[in-house]
Coordinates of C-alpha atoms in Angstrom, one line a residue:
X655 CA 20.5 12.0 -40.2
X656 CA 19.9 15.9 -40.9
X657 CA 19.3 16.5 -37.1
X658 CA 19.9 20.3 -38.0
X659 CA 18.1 20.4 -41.5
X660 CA 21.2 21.9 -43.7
X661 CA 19.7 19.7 -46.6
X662 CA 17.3 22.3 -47.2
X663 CA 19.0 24.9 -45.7
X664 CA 18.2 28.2 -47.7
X665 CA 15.9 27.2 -49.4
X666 CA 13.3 29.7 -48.4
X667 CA 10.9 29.9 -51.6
X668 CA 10.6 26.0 -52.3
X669 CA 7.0 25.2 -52.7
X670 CA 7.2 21.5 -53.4
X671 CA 9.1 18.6 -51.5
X672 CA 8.8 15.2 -52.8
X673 CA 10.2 12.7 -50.8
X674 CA 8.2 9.6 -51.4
X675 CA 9.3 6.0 -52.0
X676 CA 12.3 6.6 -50.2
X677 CA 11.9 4.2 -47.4
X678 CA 11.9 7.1 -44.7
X679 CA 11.1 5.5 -41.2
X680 CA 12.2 9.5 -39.3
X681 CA 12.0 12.5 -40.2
X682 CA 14.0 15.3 -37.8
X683 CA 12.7 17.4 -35.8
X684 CA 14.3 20.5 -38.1
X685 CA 14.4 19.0 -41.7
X686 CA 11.9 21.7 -42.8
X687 CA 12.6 24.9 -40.3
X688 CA 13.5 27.3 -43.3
X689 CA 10.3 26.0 -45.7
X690 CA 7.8 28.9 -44.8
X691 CA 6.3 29.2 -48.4
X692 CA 6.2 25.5 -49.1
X693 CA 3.0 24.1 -50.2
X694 CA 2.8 20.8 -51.2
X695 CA 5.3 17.8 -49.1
X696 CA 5.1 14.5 -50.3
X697 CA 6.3 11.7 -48.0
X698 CA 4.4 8.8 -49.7
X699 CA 5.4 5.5 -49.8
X700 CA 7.9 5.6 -46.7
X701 CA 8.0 3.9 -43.4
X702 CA 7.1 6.9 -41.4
X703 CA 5.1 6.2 -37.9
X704 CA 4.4 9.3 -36.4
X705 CA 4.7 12.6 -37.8
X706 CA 7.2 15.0 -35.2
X707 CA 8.9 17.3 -37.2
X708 CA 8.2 21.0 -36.5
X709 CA 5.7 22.1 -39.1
X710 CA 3.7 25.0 -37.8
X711 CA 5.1 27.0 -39.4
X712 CA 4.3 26.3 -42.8
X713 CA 1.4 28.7 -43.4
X714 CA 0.9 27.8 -47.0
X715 CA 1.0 24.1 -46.5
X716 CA -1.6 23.0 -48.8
X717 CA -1.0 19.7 -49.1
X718 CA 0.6 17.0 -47.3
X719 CA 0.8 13.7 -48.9
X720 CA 1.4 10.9 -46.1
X721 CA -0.5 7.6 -48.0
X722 CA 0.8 4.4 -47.7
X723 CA 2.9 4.9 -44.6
X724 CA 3.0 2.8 -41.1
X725 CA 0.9 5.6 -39.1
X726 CA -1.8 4.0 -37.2
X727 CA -2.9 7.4 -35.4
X728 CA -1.3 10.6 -34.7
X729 CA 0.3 12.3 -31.9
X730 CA -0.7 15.4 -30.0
X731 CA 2.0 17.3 -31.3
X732 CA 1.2 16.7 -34.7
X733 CA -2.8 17.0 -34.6
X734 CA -1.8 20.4 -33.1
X735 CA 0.7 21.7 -35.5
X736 CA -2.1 20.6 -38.1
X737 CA -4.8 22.4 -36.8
X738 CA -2.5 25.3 -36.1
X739 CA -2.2 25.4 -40.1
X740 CA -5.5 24.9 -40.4
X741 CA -6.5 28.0 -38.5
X742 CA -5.0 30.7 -40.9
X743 CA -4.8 28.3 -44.1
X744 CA -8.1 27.0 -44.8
X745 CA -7.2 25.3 -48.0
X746 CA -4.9 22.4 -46.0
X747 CA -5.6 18.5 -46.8
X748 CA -3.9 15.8 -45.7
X749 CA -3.8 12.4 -47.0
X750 CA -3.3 9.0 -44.7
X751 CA -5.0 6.6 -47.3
X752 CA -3.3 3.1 -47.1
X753 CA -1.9 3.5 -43.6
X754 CA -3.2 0.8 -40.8
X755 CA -5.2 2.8 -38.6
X756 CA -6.1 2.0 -35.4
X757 CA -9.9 2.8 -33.9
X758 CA -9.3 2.0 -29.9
X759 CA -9.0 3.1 -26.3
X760 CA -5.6 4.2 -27.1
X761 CA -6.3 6.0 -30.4
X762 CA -9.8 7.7 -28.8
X763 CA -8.1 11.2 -28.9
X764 CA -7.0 10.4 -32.7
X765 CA -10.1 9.8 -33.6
X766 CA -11.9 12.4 -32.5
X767 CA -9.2 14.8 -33.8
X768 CA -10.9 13.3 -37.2
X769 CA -14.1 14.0 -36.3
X770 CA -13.1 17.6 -35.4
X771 CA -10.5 18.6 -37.4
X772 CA -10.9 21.9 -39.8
X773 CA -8.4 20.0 -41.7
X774 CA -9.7 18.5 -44.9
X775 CA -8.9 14.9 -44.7
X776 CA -8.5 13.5 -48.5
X777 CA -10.6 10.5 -49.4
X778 CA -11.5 10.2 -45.2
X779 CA -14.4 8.2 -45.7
X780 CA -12.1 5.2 -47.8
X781 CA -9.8 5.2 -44.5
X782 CA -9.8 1.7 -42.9
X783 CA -9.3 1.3 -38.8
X784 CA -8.8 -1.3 -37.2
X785 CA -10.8 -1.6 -34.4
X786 CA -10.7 -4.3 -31.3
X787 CA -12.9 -7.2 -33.1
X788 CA -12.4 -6.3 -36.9
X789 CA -11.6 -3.8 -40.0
X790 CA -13.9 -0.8 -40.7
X791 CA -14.0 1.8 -43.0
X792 CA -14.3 5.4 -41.6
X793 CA -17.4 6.6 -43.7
X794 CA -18.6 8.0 -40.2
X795 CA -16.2 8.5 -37.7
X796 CA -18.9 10.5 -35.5
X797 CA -20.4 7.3 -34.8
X798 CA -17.0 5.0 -34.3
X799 CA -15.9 8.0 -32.0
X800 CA -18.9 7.4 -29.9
X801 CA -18.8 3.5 -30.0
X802 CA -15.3 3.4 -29.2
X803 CA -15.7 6.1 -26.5
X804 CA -19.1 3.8 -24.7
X805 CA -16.2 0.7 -25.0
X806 CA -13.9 2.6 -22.9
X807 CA -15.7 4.2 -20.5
X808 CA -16.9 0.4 -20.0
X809 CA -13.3 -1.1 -19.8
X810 CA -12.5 2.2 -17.6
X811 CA -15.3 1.6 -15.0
X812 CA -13.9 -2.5 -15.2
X813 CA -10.4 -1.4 -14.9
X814 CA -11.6 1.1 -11.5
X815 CA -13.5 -1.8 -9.6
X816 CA -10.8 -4.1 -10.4
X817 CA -8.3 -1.8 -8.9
X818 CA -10.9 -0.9 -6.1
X819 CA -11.2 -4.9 -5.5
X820 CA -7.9 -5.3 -5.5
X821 CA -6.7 -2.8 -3.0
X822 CA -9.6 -3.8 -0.9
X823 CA -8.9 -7.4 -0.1
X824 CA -4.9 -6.2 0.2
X825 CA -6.6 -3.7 2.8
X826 CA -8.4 -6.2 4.5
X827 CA -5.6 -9.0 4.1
X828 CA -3.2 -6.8 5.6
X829 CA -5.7 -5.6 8.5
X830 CA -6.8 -8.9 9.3
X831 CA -2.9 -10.1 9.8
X832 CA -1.9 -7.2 11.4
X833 CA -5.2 -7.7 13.7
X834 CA -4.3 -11.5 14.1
X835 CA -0.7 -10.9 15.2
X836 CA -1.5 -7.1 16.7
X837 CA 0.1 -8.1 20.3
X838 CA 2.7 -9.9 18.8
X839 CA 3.6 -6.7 17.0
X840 CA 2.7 -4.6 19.7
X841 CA 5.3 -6.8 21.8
X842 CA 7.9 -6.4 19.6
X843 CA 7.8 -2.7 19.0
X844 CA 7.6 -2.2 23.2
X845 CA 10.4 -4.6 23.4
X846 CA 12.6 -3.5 20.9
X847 CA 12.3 -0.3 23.4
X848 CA 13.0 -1.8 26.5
X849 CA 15.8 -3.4 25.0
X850 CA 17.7 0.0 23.5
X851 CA 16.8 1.7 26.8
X852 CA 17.2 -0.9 29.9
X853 CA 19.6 -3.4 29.2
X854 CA 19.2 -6.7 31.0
X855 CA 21.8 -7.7 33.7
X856 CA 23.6 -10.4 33.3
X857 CA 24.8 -13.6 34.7
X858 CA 28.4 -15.9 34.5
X859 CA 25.9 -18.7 34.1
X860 CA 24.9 -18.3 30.0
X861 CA 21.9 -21.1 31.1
X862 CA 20.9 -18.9 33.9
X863 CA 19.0 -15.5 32.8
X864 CA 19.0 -12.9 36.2
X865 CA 15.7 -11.4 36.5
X866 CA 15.2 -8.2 38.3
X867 CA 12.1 -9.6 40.3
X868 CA 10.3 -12.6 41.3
X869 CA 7.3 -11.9 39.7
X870 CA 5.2 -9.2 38.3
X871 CA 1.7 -8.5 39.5
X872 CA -1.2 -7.9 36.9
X873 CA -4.2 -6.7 39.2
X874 CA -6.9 -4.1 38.5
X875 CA -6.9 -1.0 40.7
X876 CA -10.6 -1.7 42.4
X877 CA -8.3 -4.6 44.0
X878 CA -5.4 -2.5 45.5
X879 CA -6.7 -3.4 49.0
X880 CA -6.4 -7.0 48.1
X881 CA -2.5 -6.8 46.6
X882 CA -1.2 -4.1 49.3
X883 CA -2.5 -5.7 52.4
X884 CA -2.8 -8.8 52.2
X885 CA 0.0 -10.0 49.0
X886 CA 2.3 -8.1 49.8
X887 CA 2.5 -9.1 53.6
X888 CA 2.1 -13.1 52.7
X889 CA 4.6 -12.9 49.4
X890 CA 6.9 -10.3 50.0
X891 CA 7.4 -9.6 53.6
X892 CA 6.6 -13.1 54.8
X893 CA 8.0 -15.3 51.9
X894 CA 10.6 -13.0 51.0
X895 CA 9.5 -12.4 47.1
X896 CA 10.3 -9.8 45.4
X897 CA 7.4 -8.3 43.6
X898 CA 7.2 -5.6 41.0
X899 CA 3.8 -3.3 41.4
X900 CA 3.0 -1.0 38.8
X901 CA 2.4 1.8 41.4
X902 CA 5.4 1.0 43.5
X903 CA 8.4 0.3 40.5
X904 CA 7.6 1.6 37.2
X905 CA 9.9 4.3 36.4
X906 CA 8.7 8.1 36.3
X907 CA 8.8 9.4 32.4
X908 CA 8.3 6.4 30.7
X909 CA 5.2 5.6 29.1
X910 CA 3.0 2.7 30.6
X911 CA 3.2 0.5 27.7
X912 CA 6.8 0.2 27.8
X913 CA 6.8 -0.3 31.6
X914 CA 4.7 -2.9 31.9
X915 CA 6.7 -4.7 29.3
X916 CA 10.1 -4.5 31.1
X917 CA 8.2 -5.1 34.5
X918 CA 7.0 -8.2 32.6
X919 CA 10.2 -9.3 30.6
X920 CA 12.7 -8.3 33.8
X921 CA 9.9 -10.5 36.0
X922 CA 10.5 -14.3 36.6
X923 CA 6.5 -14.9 36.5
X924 CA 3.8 -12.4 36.0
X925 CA 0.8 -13.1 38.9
X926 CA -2.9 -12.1 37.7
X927 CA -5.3 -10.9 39.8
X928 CA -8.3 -12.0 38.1
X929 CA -11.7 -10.3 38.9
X930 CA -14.6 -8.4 37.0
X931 CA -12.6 -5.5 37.8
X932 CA -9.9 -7.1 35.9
X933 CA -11.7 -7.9 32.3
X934 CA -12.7 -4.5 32.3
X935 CA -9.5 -2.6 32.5
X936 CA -7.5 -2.0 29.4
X937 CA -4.2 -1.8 31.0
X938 CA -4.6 -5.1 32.4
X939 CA -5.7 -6.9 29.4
X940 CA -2.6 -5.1 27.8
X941 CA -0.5 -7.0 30.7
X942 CA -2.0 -10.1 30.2
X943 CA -1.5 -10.5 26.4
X944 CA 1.8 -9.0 26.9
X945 CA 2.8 -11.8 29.5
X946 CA 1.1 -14.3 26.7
X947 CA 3.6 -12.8 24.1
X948 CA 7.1 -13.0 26.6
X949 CA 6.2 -16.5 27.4
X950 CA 5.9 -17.8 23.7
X951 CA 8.6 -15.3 22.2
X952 CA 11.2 -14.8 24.9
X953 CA 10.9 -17.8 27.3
X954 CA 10.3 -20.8 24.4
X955 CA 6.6 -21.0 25.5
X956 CA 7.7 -21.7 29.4
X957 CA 4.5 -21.0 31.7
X958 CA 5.0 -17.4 33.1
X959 CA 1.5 -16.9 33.6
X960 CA 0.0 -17.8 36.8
X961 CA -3.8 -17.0 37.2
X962 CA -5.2 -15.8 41.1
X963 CA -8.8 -16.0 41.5
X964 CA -9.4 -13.2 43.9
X965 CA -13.4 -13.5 43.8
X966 CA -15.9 -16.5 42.8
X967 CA -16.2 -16.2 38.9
X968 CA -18.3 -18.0 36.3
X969 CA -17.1 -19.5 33.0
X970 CA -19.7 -17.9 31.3
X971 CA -18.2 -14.2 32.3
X972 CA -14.6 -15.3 31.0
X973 CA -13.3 -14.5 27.7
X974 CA -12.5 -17.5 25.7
X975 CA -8.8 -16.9 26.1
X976 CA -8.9 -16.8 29.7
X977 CA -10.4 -19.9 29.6
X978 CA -7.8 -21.4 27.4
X979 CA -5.5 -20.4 30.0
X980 CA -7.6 -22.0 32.5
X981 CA -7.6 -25.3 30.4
X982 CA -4.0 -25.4 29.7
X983 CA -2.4 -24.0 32.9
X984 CA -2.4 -23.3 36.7
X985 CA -4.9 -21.3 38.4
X986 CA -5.3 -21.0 42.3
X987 CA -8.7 -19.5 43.8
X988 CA -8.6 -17.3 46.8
X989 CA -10.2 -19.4 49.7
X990 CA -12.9 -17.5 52.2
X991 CA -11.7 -19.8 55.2
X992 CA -8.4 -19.7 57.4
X993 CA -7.3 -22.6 56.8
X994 CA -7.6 -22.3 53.3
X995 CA -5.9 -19.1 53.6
X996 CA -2.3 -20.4 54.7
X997 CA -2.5 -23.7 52.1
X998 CA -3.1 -20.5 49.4
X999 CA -0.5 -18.8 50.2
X1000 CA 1.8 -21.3 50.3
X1001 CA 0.9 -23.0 47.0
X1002 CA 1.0 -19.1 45.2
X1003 CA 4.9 -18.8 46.8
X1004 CA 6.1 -22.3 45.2
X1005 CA 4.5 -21.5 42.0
X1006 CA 6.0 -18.5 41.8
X1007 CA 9.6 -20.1 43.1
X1008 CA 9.4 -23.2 40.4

């Protein structure tokens, strides 16, 4: 292959090429580089696809013979270098009789480049194109330019609500399992944290996990009064529990997320004090669910959770997962007599102990 065109080197006053029926599939880029007075090039007959040899500047190009090839449109580069002839030769024709044409979204630029072209076209209106449901013949390509253009602006706007549908239900797909495993996630990522930062002590009994506390307390801060004088005393001071309070042991600099899940994971049960006050704090939900997660994904679904009543409640004001818990597990409610007083806190200091 003449990739630096010495075939026709020096051979600047040629006017006429004819190349056809020679089964040409390429042409190089640089075949004709030195052909500035040529006029007539026949490539007829060939194999030739595309045309991509440099050919601007052939100012006299008058004709260029390209019938009965394998073209089915043209590229950019050629329809320029054409109509860059065009421009300062008036007199240029072209002929792509007997190639298959194609008329479709992918030819659209082709065809208009018929349409608009200063370049004479030879016999233009004998062309045929093939279109997406049949063979036509180009007598108007004004009109196929605007049928095929009204097709794909149609298959466009398809294509762009398809994609739009698409990424829309793998939008929502994702979201909705991200939001159906959201504290499992959350759990993770805080644990993960814990983990790298505060290590868990260990024991010579590999069956036996140390825990840093008896149990962690999940209250709302409208019920301080309630934990400091009246838990602590009974659990801590009286039944010699060892309690982890969120004002009293979470470590200064951390964040609170990442506290409450090591006071929760280093915690051999995690009490709730459940009140109004309760369901409305965020923090304490975020304790709750975050007690939910350690007992299913660090302690093989083992009940860590153990519900206090601290005031009179309805079932209608509980959310349905609280009530689950309610269902499935133990729940003590804080007496308003003395006597019920000392069974309480004896029953709260062996469920925290089993």
């Amino acid at each position: 292959m003449d990739v630096n065109g010495e075939i026709f080197q020096n051979l600047y006053n040629v006017e006429s090429i004819n190349l056809s029926k020679n089964k040409i599939a390429n042409i190089p880029n640089l075949l004709f580089k030195e052909q500035h007075n040529l006029e007539r090039l026949d490539l007829s007959e060939n194999m030739i696809d595309d045309i991509n040899f440099k050919l601007s500047h052939m100012k006299k190009l008058m004709f260029l013979d390209l019938r009965n090839n394998r073209i089915s449109m043209l590229s950019k580069y050629a329809m320029n270098g054409f109509d860059s002839i065009a421009k300062m030769n008036t007199n240029l024709t072209i002929d792509l009789g007997g190639n298959n044409l194609i008329c479709n979204c992918d030819s659209l630029s082709f065809v208009k480049w018929i349409v608009d072209t200063p370049t004479y076209l030879h016999r233009q209106s004998e062309y045929k194109c093939k279109t997406s449901q049949n063979t036509i013949i180009l007598r108007n390509p004004k009109e196929v330019f605007k049928t095929i253009q009204k097709e794909c602006m149609s298959y466009g706007g398809l294509i762009i609500g398809l994609t739009i549908g698409v990424l829309m239900f793998i939008f929502i797909l994702c979201g909705g399992i991200v939001y159906r495993y959201r504290w499992k996630l959350r759990y993770i990522y805080y644990m993960v944290k814990v983990k790298w930062y505060d290590p868990e002590p260990h024991s010579d009994n590999k069956d036996k996990r140390l825990y840093m506390y008896d149990a962690f307390v999940s209250y709302a801060n409208e019920d301080d009064t309630f934990v400091h004088n009246k838990l602590l005393n009974n659990l801590e001071k009286n039944g010699g529990i060892q309690l982890c309070l969120h004002r009293r042991n979470f470590l200064p600099g951390n964040d609170i997320a990442t506290n409450i899940t090591s006071a929760i994971h280093n915690s051999r049960k995690t009490i709730v004090i459940m009140s109004a006050n309760y369901l409305a704090s965020h923090w304490c939900m975020f304790e709750y669910n975050m007690a939910k997660m350690e007992s299913i994904y660090e302690r093989n679904c083992e009940n860590i959770l153990f519900l206090v009543f601290y005031k009179q409640m309805s079932a209608c004001d509980l959310p349905l997962k609280i009530l689950e818990q309610v269902h499935c597990q133990s729940y003590i409610e804080y007496p308003n007599d003395e006597y019920g007083d000392v069974v309480f806190w004896e029953q709260l200091q062996k469920a925290i102990k089993s």
